[in-house]
Amino acid sequence: AQKVTQAQTEISVVEKEDVTLDCVYETRDTTYYLFWYKQPPSGELVFLIRRNSFDEQNEISGRYSWNFQKSTSSFNFTITASQVVDSAVYFCALSEGFRGGSQGNLIFGKGTKLSVKP
Amino acid sequence: DAGVTQSPTHLIKTRGQQVTLRCSPKSGHDTVSWYQQALGQGPQFIFQYYEEEERQRGNFPDRFSGHQFPNYSSELNVNALLLGDSALYLCASSLKGGHGYTFGSGTRLTVV
């Protein structure tokens, strides 16, 4: 069975601090995708990143970076120099991968609420 | 380019009633998935529609049903509402069964 665990329920930091959100997943699929989404109070899930199971390269996008380690089944997300606008709930998700690059439905973790205080 | 549009944004219903939620997918997308997000939880997959047929279904009772129209828009119907059905219902659209999902802002359903 597929499962995503986000052990941190809430994190509070002061602006400009670095913060890492943890994600651990379980799957028996050999091909799968991992995601991070941001959910501001408006409710919409904002896509941040998709990573396939064959690509363990870390990725950096501006102040965001992701560390994917298959050996520990983890896909952690780091925000550098956090800002108040980063305050939101962040979800890690997993889906099965199919031939041609399509994906199955998303299995979400319970989310981590990040509060960045000025 | 319009994103995913959901209506209504908020809804209050009485226990036992029926409700219909609507979703218009992002332009160019042909697949619609529905998710239920209870307060403080992650979204849970309800079902997915592609080519006007239900293609995948999560662990939800038959009270939850759906429909996809020829223009790819979709409806989610919930019968015999329970207090536990109170949640944010999110619609996600994608291309050909799932090549990246775009989510709408959701419909917040309150059952009293």
PDB file of C-alpha atoms in Angstrom:
ATOM      1  CA  ALA A   1       0.000   0.000   0.000  1.00  0.00           C
ATOM      2  CA  GLN A   2       1.089   3.540  -0.639  1.00  0.00           C
ATOM      3  CA  LYS A   3       1.527   5.921   2.257  1.00  0.00           C
ATOM      4  CA  VAL A   4       2.978   9.372   2.876  1.00  0.00           C
ATOM      5  CA  THR A   5       4.008  10.531   6.337  1.00  0.00           C
ATOM      6  CA  GLN A   6       4.654  14.128   7.292  1.00  0.00           C
ATOM      7  CA  ALA A   7       5.626  13.882  10.934  1.00  0.00           C
ATOM      8  CA  GLN A   8       5.747  17.628  11.520  1.00  0.00           C
ATOM      9  CA  THR A   9       2.249  18.930  12.118  1.00  0.00           C
ATOM     10  CA  GLU A  10       3.183  22.567  12.654  1.00  0.00           C
ATOM     11  CA  ILE A  11       6.400  24.553  12.370  1.00  0.00           C
ATOM     12  CA  SER A  12       6.903  28.148  13.398  1.00  0.00           C
ATOM     13  CA  VAL A  13       9.965  30.133  12.370  1.00  0.00           C
ATOM     14  CA  VAL A  14      11.052  33.745  12.280  1.00  0.00           C
ATOM     15  CA  GLU A  15      11.513  35.420   8.936  1.00  0.00           C
ATOM     16  CA  LYS A  16      14.866  34.737   7.237  1.00  0.00           C
ATOM     17  CA  GLU A  17      15.345  31.426   9.028  1.00  0.00           C
ATOM     18  CA  ASP A  18      15.834  28.289   6.954  1.00  0.00           C
ATOM     19  CA  VAL A  19      13.243  25.561   7.432  1.00  0.00           C
ATOM     20  CA  THR A  20      13.053  21.924   6.288  1.00  0.00           C
ATOM     21  CA  LEU A  21       9.795  20.031   5.878  1.00  0.00           C
ATOM     22  CA  ASP A  22      10.122  16.272   6.153  1.00  0.00           C
ATOM     23  CA  CYS A  23       8.363  13.666   4.018  1.00  0.00           C
ATOM     24  CA  VAL A  24       8.676   9.889   4.205  1.00  0.00           C
ATOM     25  CA  TYR A  25       6.855   7.630   1.770  1.00  0.00           C
ATOM     26  CA  GLU A  26       6.028   3.955   1.328  1.00  0.00           C
ATOM     27  CA  THR A  27       5.337   2.238  -1.975  1.00  0.00           C
ATOM     28  CA  ARG A  28       5.923  -1.088  -3.701  1.00  0.00           C
ATOM     29  CA  ASP A  29       5.856   0.487  -7.145  1.00  0.00           C
ATOM     30  CA  THR A  30       9.150   0.702  -8.998  1.00  0.00           C
ATOM     31  CA  THR A  31       7.951   3.712 -10.959  1.00  0.00           C
ATOM     32  CA  TYR A  32       6.369   6.489  -8.976  1.00  0.00           C
ATOM     33  CA  TYR A  33       6.219  10.242  -8.646  1.00  0.00           C
ATOM     34  CA  LEU A  34       6.668  12.474  -5.624  1.00  0.00           C
ATOM     35  CA  PHE A  35       5.186  15.934  -5.279  1.00  0.00           C
ATOM     36  CA  TRP A  36       5.071  18.949  -3.039  1.00  0.00           C
ATOM     37  CA  TYR A  37       2.052  21.252  -2.989  1.00  0.00           C
ATOM     38  CA  LYS A  38       1.446  24.492  -1.121  1.00  0.00           C
ATOM     39  CA  GLN A  39      -2.025  25.328   0.190  1.00  0.00           C
ATOM     40  CA  PRO A  40      -2.550  28.952   1.226  1.00  0.00           C
ATOM     41  CA  PRO A  41      -5.673  29.930   3.206  1.00  0.00           C
ATOM     42  CA  SER A  42      -7.571  30.378  -0.072  1.00  0.00           C
ATOM     43  CA  GLY A  43      -7.627  26.584  -0.371  1.00  0.00           C
ATOM     44  CA  GLU A  44      -6.149  26.067  -3.808  1.00  0.00           C
ATOM     45  CA  LEU A  45      -3.347  23.517  -4.019  1.00  0.00           C
ATOM     46  CA  VAL A  46      -0.372  25.122  -5.712  1.00  0.00           C
ATOM     47  CA  PHE A  47       2.016  22.730  -7.453  1.00  0.00           C
ATOM     48  CA  LEU A  48       5.666  23.172  -6.445  1.00  0.00           C
ATOM     49  CA  ILE A  49       7.560  20.182  -7.807  1.00  0.00           C
ATOM     50  CA  ARG A  50       7.208  16.691  -9.301  1.00  0.00           C
ATOM     51  CA  ARG A  51      10.052  14.197  -9.138  1.00  0.00           C
ATOM     52  CA  ASN A  52      10.089  10.701 -10.663  1.00  0.00           C
ATOM     53  CA  SER A  53      11.530   7.697  -8.905  1.00  0.00           C
ATOM     54  CA  PHE A  54      14.456   7.397 -11.305  1.00  0.00           C
ATOM     55  CA  ASP A  55      15.767  10.885 -10.748  1.00  0.00           C
ATOM     56  CA  GLU A  56      17.488  11.318  -7.395  1.00  0.00           C
ATOM     57  CA  GLN A  57      19.140  14.589  -8.277  1.00  0.00           C
ATOM     58  CA  ASN A  58      18.493  17.317  -5.776  1.00  0.00           C
ATOM     59  CA  GLU A  59      16.775  20.353  -7.193  1.00  0.00           C
ATOM     60  CA  ILE A  60      16.974  24.018  -6.347  1.00  0.00           C
ATOM     61  CA  SER A  61      14.512  26.650  -7.484  1.00  0.00           C
ATOM     62  CA  GLY A  62      15.171  30.055  -6.018  1.00  0.00           C
ATOM     63  CA  ARG A  63      14.762  29.795  -2.246  1.00  0.00           C
ATOM     64  CA  TYR A  64      13.301  26.283  -2.534  1.00  0.00           C
ATOM     65  CA  SER A  65      15.285  23.054  -2.635  1.00  0.00           C
ATOM     66  CA  TRP A  66      14.338  19.396  -2.523  1.00  0.00           C
ATOM     67  CA  ASN A  67      16.338  16.403  -1.345  1.00  0.00           C
ATOM     68  CA  PHE A  68      15.181  13.012  -2.671  1.00  0.00           C
ATOM     69  CA  GLN A  69      16.777   9.914  -1.137  1.00  0.00           C
ATOM     70  CA  LYS A  70      15.425   6.515  -2.211  1.00  0.00           C
ATOM     71  CA  SER A  71      17.593   4.729   0.369  1.00  0.00           C
ATOM     72  CA  THR A  72      15.602   6.348   3.175  1.00  0.00           C
ATOM     73  CA  SER A  73      12.345   6.833   1.203  1.00  0.00           C
ATOM     74  CA  SER A  74      12.436  10.525   1.921  1.00  0.00           C
ATOM     75  CA  PHE A  75      11.685  13.631  -0.119  1.00  0.00           C
ATOM     76  CA  ASN A  76      12.425  16.639   2.049  1.00  0.00           C
ATOM     77  CA  PHE A  77      11.740  20.264   1.188  1.00  0.00           C
ATOM     78  CA  THR A  78      13.844  23.196   2.380  1.00  0.00           C
ATOM     79  CA  ILE A  79      12.963  26.867   2.244  1.00  0.00           C
ATOM     80  CA  THR A  80      15.977  29.148   2.588  1.00  0.00           C
ATOM     81  CA  ALA A  81      15.593  32.597   4.097  1.00  0.00           C
ATOM     82  CA  SER A  82      11.874  32.121   4.776  1.00  0.00           C
ATOM     83  CA  GLN A  83       9.424  34.932   4.209  1.00  0.00           C
ATOM     84  CA  VAL A  84       6.002  35.696   5.678  1.00  0.00           C
ATOM     85  CA  VAL A  85       4.436  34.861   2.300  1.00  0.00           C
ATOM     86  CA  ASP A  86       5.704  31.289   2.713  1.00  0.00           C
ATOM     87  CA  SER A  87       3.158  30.757   5.495  1.00  0.00           C
ATOM     88  CA  ALA A  88       0.842  27.978   4.328  1.00  0.00           C
ATOM     89  CA  VAL A  89       0.158  24.274   4.674  1.00  0.00           C
ATOM     90  CA  TYR A  90       2.561  22.164   2.650  1.00  0.00           C
ATOM     91  CA  PHE A  91       1.638  18.718   1.401  1.00  0.00           C
ATOM     92  CA  CYS A  92       3.853  15.933   0.178  1.00  0.00           C
ATOM     93  CA  ALA A  93       2.172  13.463  -2.199  1.00  0.00           C
ATOM     94  CA  LEU A  94       2.909  10.221  -4.021  1.00  0.00           C
ATOM     95  CA  SER A  95       1.457   8.626  -7.131  1.00  0.00           C
ATOM     96  CA  GLU A  96       2.057   5.506  -9.137  1.00  0.00           C
ATOM     97  CA  GLY A  97       3.794   6.053 -12.451  1.00  0.00           C
ATOM     98  CA  PHE A  98       2.589   4.573 -15.724  1.00  0.00           C
ATOM     99  CA  ARG A  99       4.164   4.058 -19.109  1.00  0.00           C
ATOM    100  CA  GLY A 100       4.304   7.242 -21.109  1.00  0.00           C
ATOM    101  CA  GLY A 101       4.825   9.436 -18.092  1.00  0.00           C
ATOM    102  CA  SER A 102       1.257   9.538 -16.862  1.00  0.00           C
ATOM    103  CA  GLN A 103       0.507   9.136 -13.191  1.00  0.00           C
ATOM    104  CA  GLY A 104      -2.120   7.624 -10.951  1.00  0.00           C
ATOM    105  CA  ASN A 105      -4.141   9.400  -8.325  1.00  0.00           C
ATOM    106  CA  LEU A 106      -2.342  11.333  -5.614  1.00  0.00           C
ATOM    107  CA  ILE A 107      -1.813   9.998  -2.100  1.00  0.00           C
ATOM    108  CA  PHE A 108      -1.262  12.922   0.247  1.00  0.00           C
ATOM    109  CA  GLY A 109       0.348  13.250   3.634  1.00  0.00           C
ATOM    110  CA  LYS A 110      -1.501  15.108   6.368  1.00  0.00           C
ATOM    111  CA  GLY A 111       0.426  18.292   5.719  1.00  0.00           C
ATOM    112  CA  THR A 112       2.730  20.569   7.660  1.00  0.00           C
ATOM    113  CA  LYS A 113       1.484  24.008   8.651  1.00  0.00           C
ATOM    114  CA  LEU A 114       4.301  26.520   8.337  1.00  0.00           C
ATOM    115  CA  SER A 115       4.018  29.870  10.083  1.00  0.00           C
ATOM    116  CA  VAL A 116       6.662  32.461   9.305  1.00  0.00           C
ATOM    117  CA  LYS A 117       6.607  35.371  11.717  1.00  0.00           C
ATOM    118  CA  PRO A 118       8.063  38.797  10.896  1.00  0.00           C
TER     119      PRO A 118
ATOM    120  CA  ASP B   1      -5.880  30.705 -19.997  1.00  0.00           C
ATOM    121  CA  ALA B   2      -8.487  29.812 -17.372  1.00  0.00           C
ATOM    122  CA  GLY B   3      -7.489  27.424 -14.651  1.00  0.00           C
ATOM    123  CA  VAL B   4      -9.788  24.962 -12.913  1.00  0.00           C
ATOM    124  CA  THR B   5     -13.102  26.533 -11.915  1.00  0.00           C
ATOM    125  CA  GLN B   6     -15.293  25.132  -9.175  1.00  0.00           C
ATOM    126  CA  SER B   7     -18.765  26.165  -8.086  1.00  0.00           C
ATOM    127  CA  PRO B   8     -20.159  27.031  -5.687  1.00  0.00           C
ATOM    128  CA  THR B   9     -17.348  28.201  -3.408  1.00  0.00           C
ATOM    129  CA  HIS B  10     -19.318  27.606  -0.228  1.00  0.00           C
ATOM    130  CA  LEU B  11     -22.401  25.550   0.522  1.00  0.00           C
ATOM    131  CA  ILE B  12     -24.430  24.699   3.605  1.00  0.00           C
ATOM    132  CA  LYS B  13     -26.707  21.658   3.543  1.00  0.00           C
ATOM    133  CA  THR B  14     -28.812  19.765   6.039  1.00  0.00           C
ATOM    134  CA  ARG B  15     -28.102  16.170   6.990  1.00  0.00           C
ATOM    135  CA  GLY B  16     -29.905  13.792   4.651  1.00  0.00           C
ATOM    136  CA  GLN B  17     -30.021  16.206   1.724  1.00  0.00           C
ATOM    137  CA  GLN B  18     -28.289  15.785  -1.614  1.00  0.00           C
ATOM    138  CA  VAL B  19     -25.670  18.094  -3.110  1.00  0.00           C
ATOM    139  CA  THR B  20     -24.101  18.657  -6.522  1.00  0.00           C
ATOM    140  CA  LEU B  21     -20.715  20.287  -6.977  1.00  0.00           C
ATOM    141  CA  ARG B  22     -19.385  21.433 -10.337  1.00  0.00           C
ATOM    142  CA  CYS B  23     -15.964  21.650 -11.937  1.00  0.00           C
ATOM    143  CA  SER B  24     -14.699  23.060 -15.215  1.00  0.00           C
ATOM    144  CA  PRO B  25     -11.238  21.796 -16.106  1.00  0.00           C
ATOM    145  CA  LYS B  26      -8.315  23.850 -17.269  1.00  0.00           C
ATOM    146  CA  SER B  27      -8.403  24.601 -20.985  1.00  0.00           C
ATOM    147  CA  GLY B  28      -6.920  21.677 -22.899  1.00  0.00           C
ATOM    148  CA  HIS B  29      -7.404  19.154 -20.089  1.00  0.00           C
ATOM    149  CA  ASP B  30      -9.728  16.181 -20.570  1.00  0.00           C
ATOM    150  CA  THR B  31      -9.554  14.379 -17.220  1.00  0.00           C
ATOM    151  CA  VAL B  32     -11.146  15.405 -13.930  1.00  0.00           C
ATOM    152  CA  SER B  33     -10.386  14.003 -10.483  1.00  0.00           C
ATOM    153  CA  TRP B  34     -12.199  14.787  -7.243  1.00  0.00           C
ATOM    154  CA  TYR B  35     -10.676  14.902  -3.768  1.00  0.00           C
ATOM    155  CA  GLN B  36     -12.183  15.352  -0.304  1.00  0.00           C
ATOM    156  CA  GLN B  37     -10.168  17.285   2.267  1.00  0.00           C
ATOM    157  CA  ALA B  38     -11.424  17.144   5.855  1.00  0.00           C
ATOM    158  CA  LEU B  39     -10.281  19.844   8.235  1.00  0.00           C
ATOM    159  CA  GLY B  40      -6.661  19.368   9.222  1.00  0.00           C
ATOM    160  CA  GLN B  41      -6.143  16.442   6.844  1.00  0.00           C
ATOM    161  CA  GLY B  42      -4.628  15.889   3.451  1.00  0.00           C
ATOM    162  CA  PRO B  43      -6.889  15.498   0.416  1.00  0.00           C
ATOM    163  CA  GLN B  44      -8.263  12.016  -0.238  1.00  0.00           C
ATOM    164  CA  PHE B  45      -8.987  10.726  -3.734  1.00  0.00           C
ATOM    165  CA  ILE B  46     -12.667  10.128  -4.512  1.00  0.00           C
ATOM    166  CA  PHE B  47     -12.696   9.258  -8.227  1.00  0.00           C
ATOM    167  CA  GLN B  48     -11.441  10.209 -11.662  1.00  0.00           C
ATOM    168  CA  TYR B  49     -13.373  10.725 -14.899  1.00  0.00           C
ATOM    169  CA  TYR B  50     -11.944  10.413 -18.369  1.00  0.00           C
ATOM    170  CA  GLU B  51     -13.879  10.073 -21.639  1.00  0.00           C
ATOM    171  CA  GLU B  52     -17.096  10.445 -19.645  1.00  0.00           C
ATOM    172  CA  GLU B  53     -16.423   7.296 -17.633  1.00  0.00           C
ATOM    173  CA  GLU B  54     -15.285   6.682 -14.071  1.00  0.00           C
ATOM    174  CA  ARG B  55     -11.757   5.302 -14.463  1.00  0.00           C
ATOM    175  CA  GLN B  56     -10.494   5.049 -10.890  1.00  0.00           C
ATOM    176  CA  ARG B  57     -12.239   5.194  -7.539  1.00  0.00           C
ATOM    177  CA  GLY B  58     -10.975   5.654  -4.015  1.00  0.00           C
ATOM    178  CA  ASN B  59     -12.449   4.237  -0.844  1.00  0.00           C
ATOM    179  CA  PHE B  60     -15.706   6.184  -0.807  1.00  0.00           C
ATOM    180  CA  PRO B  61     -19.263   4.828  -0.509  1.00  0.00           C
ATOM    181  CA  ASP B  62     -21.762   4.721  -3.359  1.00  0.00           C
ATOM    182  CA  ARG B  63     -23.395   7.863  -1.975  1.00  0.00           C
ATOM    183  CA  PHE B  64     -20.634   9.632  -3.857  1.00  0.00           C
ATOM    184  CA  SER B  65     -21.212   9.619  -7.598  1.00  0.00           C
ATOM    185  CA  GLY B  66     -20.089  11.681 -10.510  1.00  0.00           C
ATOM    186  CA  HIS B  67     -20.501  12.551 -14.104  1.00  0.00           C
ATOM    187  CA  GLN B  68     -18.385  13.972 -16.889  1.00  0.00           C
ATOM    188  CA  PHE B  69     -19.908  15.863 -19.780  1.00  0.00           C
ATOM    189  CA  PRO B  70     -18.761  15.971 -23.422  1.00  0.00           C
ATOM    190  CA  ASN B  71     -17.109  19.368 -22.781  1.00  0.00           C
ATOM    191  CA  TYR B  72     -14.997  17.633 -20.054  1.00  0.00           C
ATOM    192  CA  SER B  73     -16.666  19.453 -17.173  1.00  0.00           C
ATOM    193  CA  SER B  74     -17.708  17.313 -14.247  1.00  0.00           C
ATOM    194  CA  GLU B  75     -20.160  17.054 -11.384  1.00  0.00           C
ATOM    195  CA  LEU B  76     -19.780  15.405  -8.007  1.00  0.00           C
ATOM    196  CA  ASN B  77     -23.005  14.278  -6.351  1.00  0.00           C
ATOM    197  CA  VAL B  78     -23.350  13.255  -2.737  1.00  0.00           C
ATOM    198  CA  ASN B  79     -26.601  11.713  -1.517  1.00  0.00           C
ATOM    199  CA  ALA B  80     -27.927  11.315   2.021  1.00  0.00           C
ATOM    200  CA  LEU B  81     -25.442  13.778   3.440  1.00  0.00           C
ATOM    201  CA  LEU B  82     -23.815  13.016   6.765  1.00  0.00           C
ATOM    202  CA  LEU B  83     -22.194  15.444   9.164  1.00  0.00           C
ATOM    203  CA  GLY B  84     -18.889  13.745   8.316  1.00  0.00           C
ATOM    204  CA  ASP B  85     -19.214  14.820   4.689  1.00  0.00           C
ATOM    205  CA  SER B  86     -18.362  18.363   5.749  1.00  0.00           C
ATOM    206  CA  ALA B  87     -15.091  19.117   3.966  1.00  0.00           C
ATOM    207  CA  LEU B  88     -13.345  21.026   1.230  1.00  0.00           C
ATOM    208  CA  TYR B  89     -13.962  19.292  -2.101  1.00  0.00           C
ATOM    209  CA  LEU B  90     -11.185  19.834  -4.595  1.00  0.00           C
ATOM    210  CA  CYS B  91     -11.305  19.226  -8.303  1.00  0.00           C
ATOM    211  CA  ALA B  92      -8.134  18.565 -10.275  1.00  0.00           C
ATOM    212  CA  SER B  93      -7.830  18.430 -14.029  1.00  0.00           C
ATOM    213  CA  SER B  94      -5.166  16.794 -16.136  1.00  0.00           C
ATOM    214  CA  LEU B  95      -4.486  15.506 -19.596  1.00  0.00           C
ATOM    215  CA  LYS B  96      -5.156  11.930 -20.653  1.00  0.00           C
ATOM    216  CA  GLY B  97      -5.569  10.366 -17.257  1.00  0.00           C
ATOM    217  CA  GLY B  98      -2.788  12.135 -15.458  1.00  0.00           C
ATOM    218  CA  HIS B  99       0.107  14.147 -16.729  1.00  0.00           C
ATOM    219  CA  GLY B 100       0.346  16.673 -13.959  1.00  0.00           C
ATOM    220  CA  TYR B 101      -2.668  17.912 -12.027  1.00  0.00           C
ATOM    221  CA  THR B 102      -4.025  21.446 -11.758  1.00  0.00           C
ATOM    222  CA  PHE B 103      -6.269  22.029  -8.762  1.00  0.00           C
ATOM    223  CA  GLY B 104      -9.173  24.384  -8.303  1.00  0.00           C
ATOM    224  CA  SER B 105      -9.825  26.419  -5.161  1.00  0.00           C
ATOM    225  CA  GLY B 106     -12.445  23.971  -3.972  1.00  0.00           C
ATOM    226  CA  THR B 107     -15.995  23.982  -2.661  1.00  0.00           C
ATOM    227  CA  ARG B 108     -16.359  24.127   1.088  1.00  0.00           C
ATOM    228  CA  LEU B 109     -19.356  22.016   2.079  1.00  0.00           C
ATOM    229  CA  THR B 110     -20.830  22.279   5.554  1.00  0.00           C
ATOM    230  CA  VAL B 111     -23.454  19.748   6.627  1.00  0.00           C
ATOM    231  CA  VAL B 112     -25.561  20.771   9.624  1.00  0.00           C
TER     232      VAL B 112
END
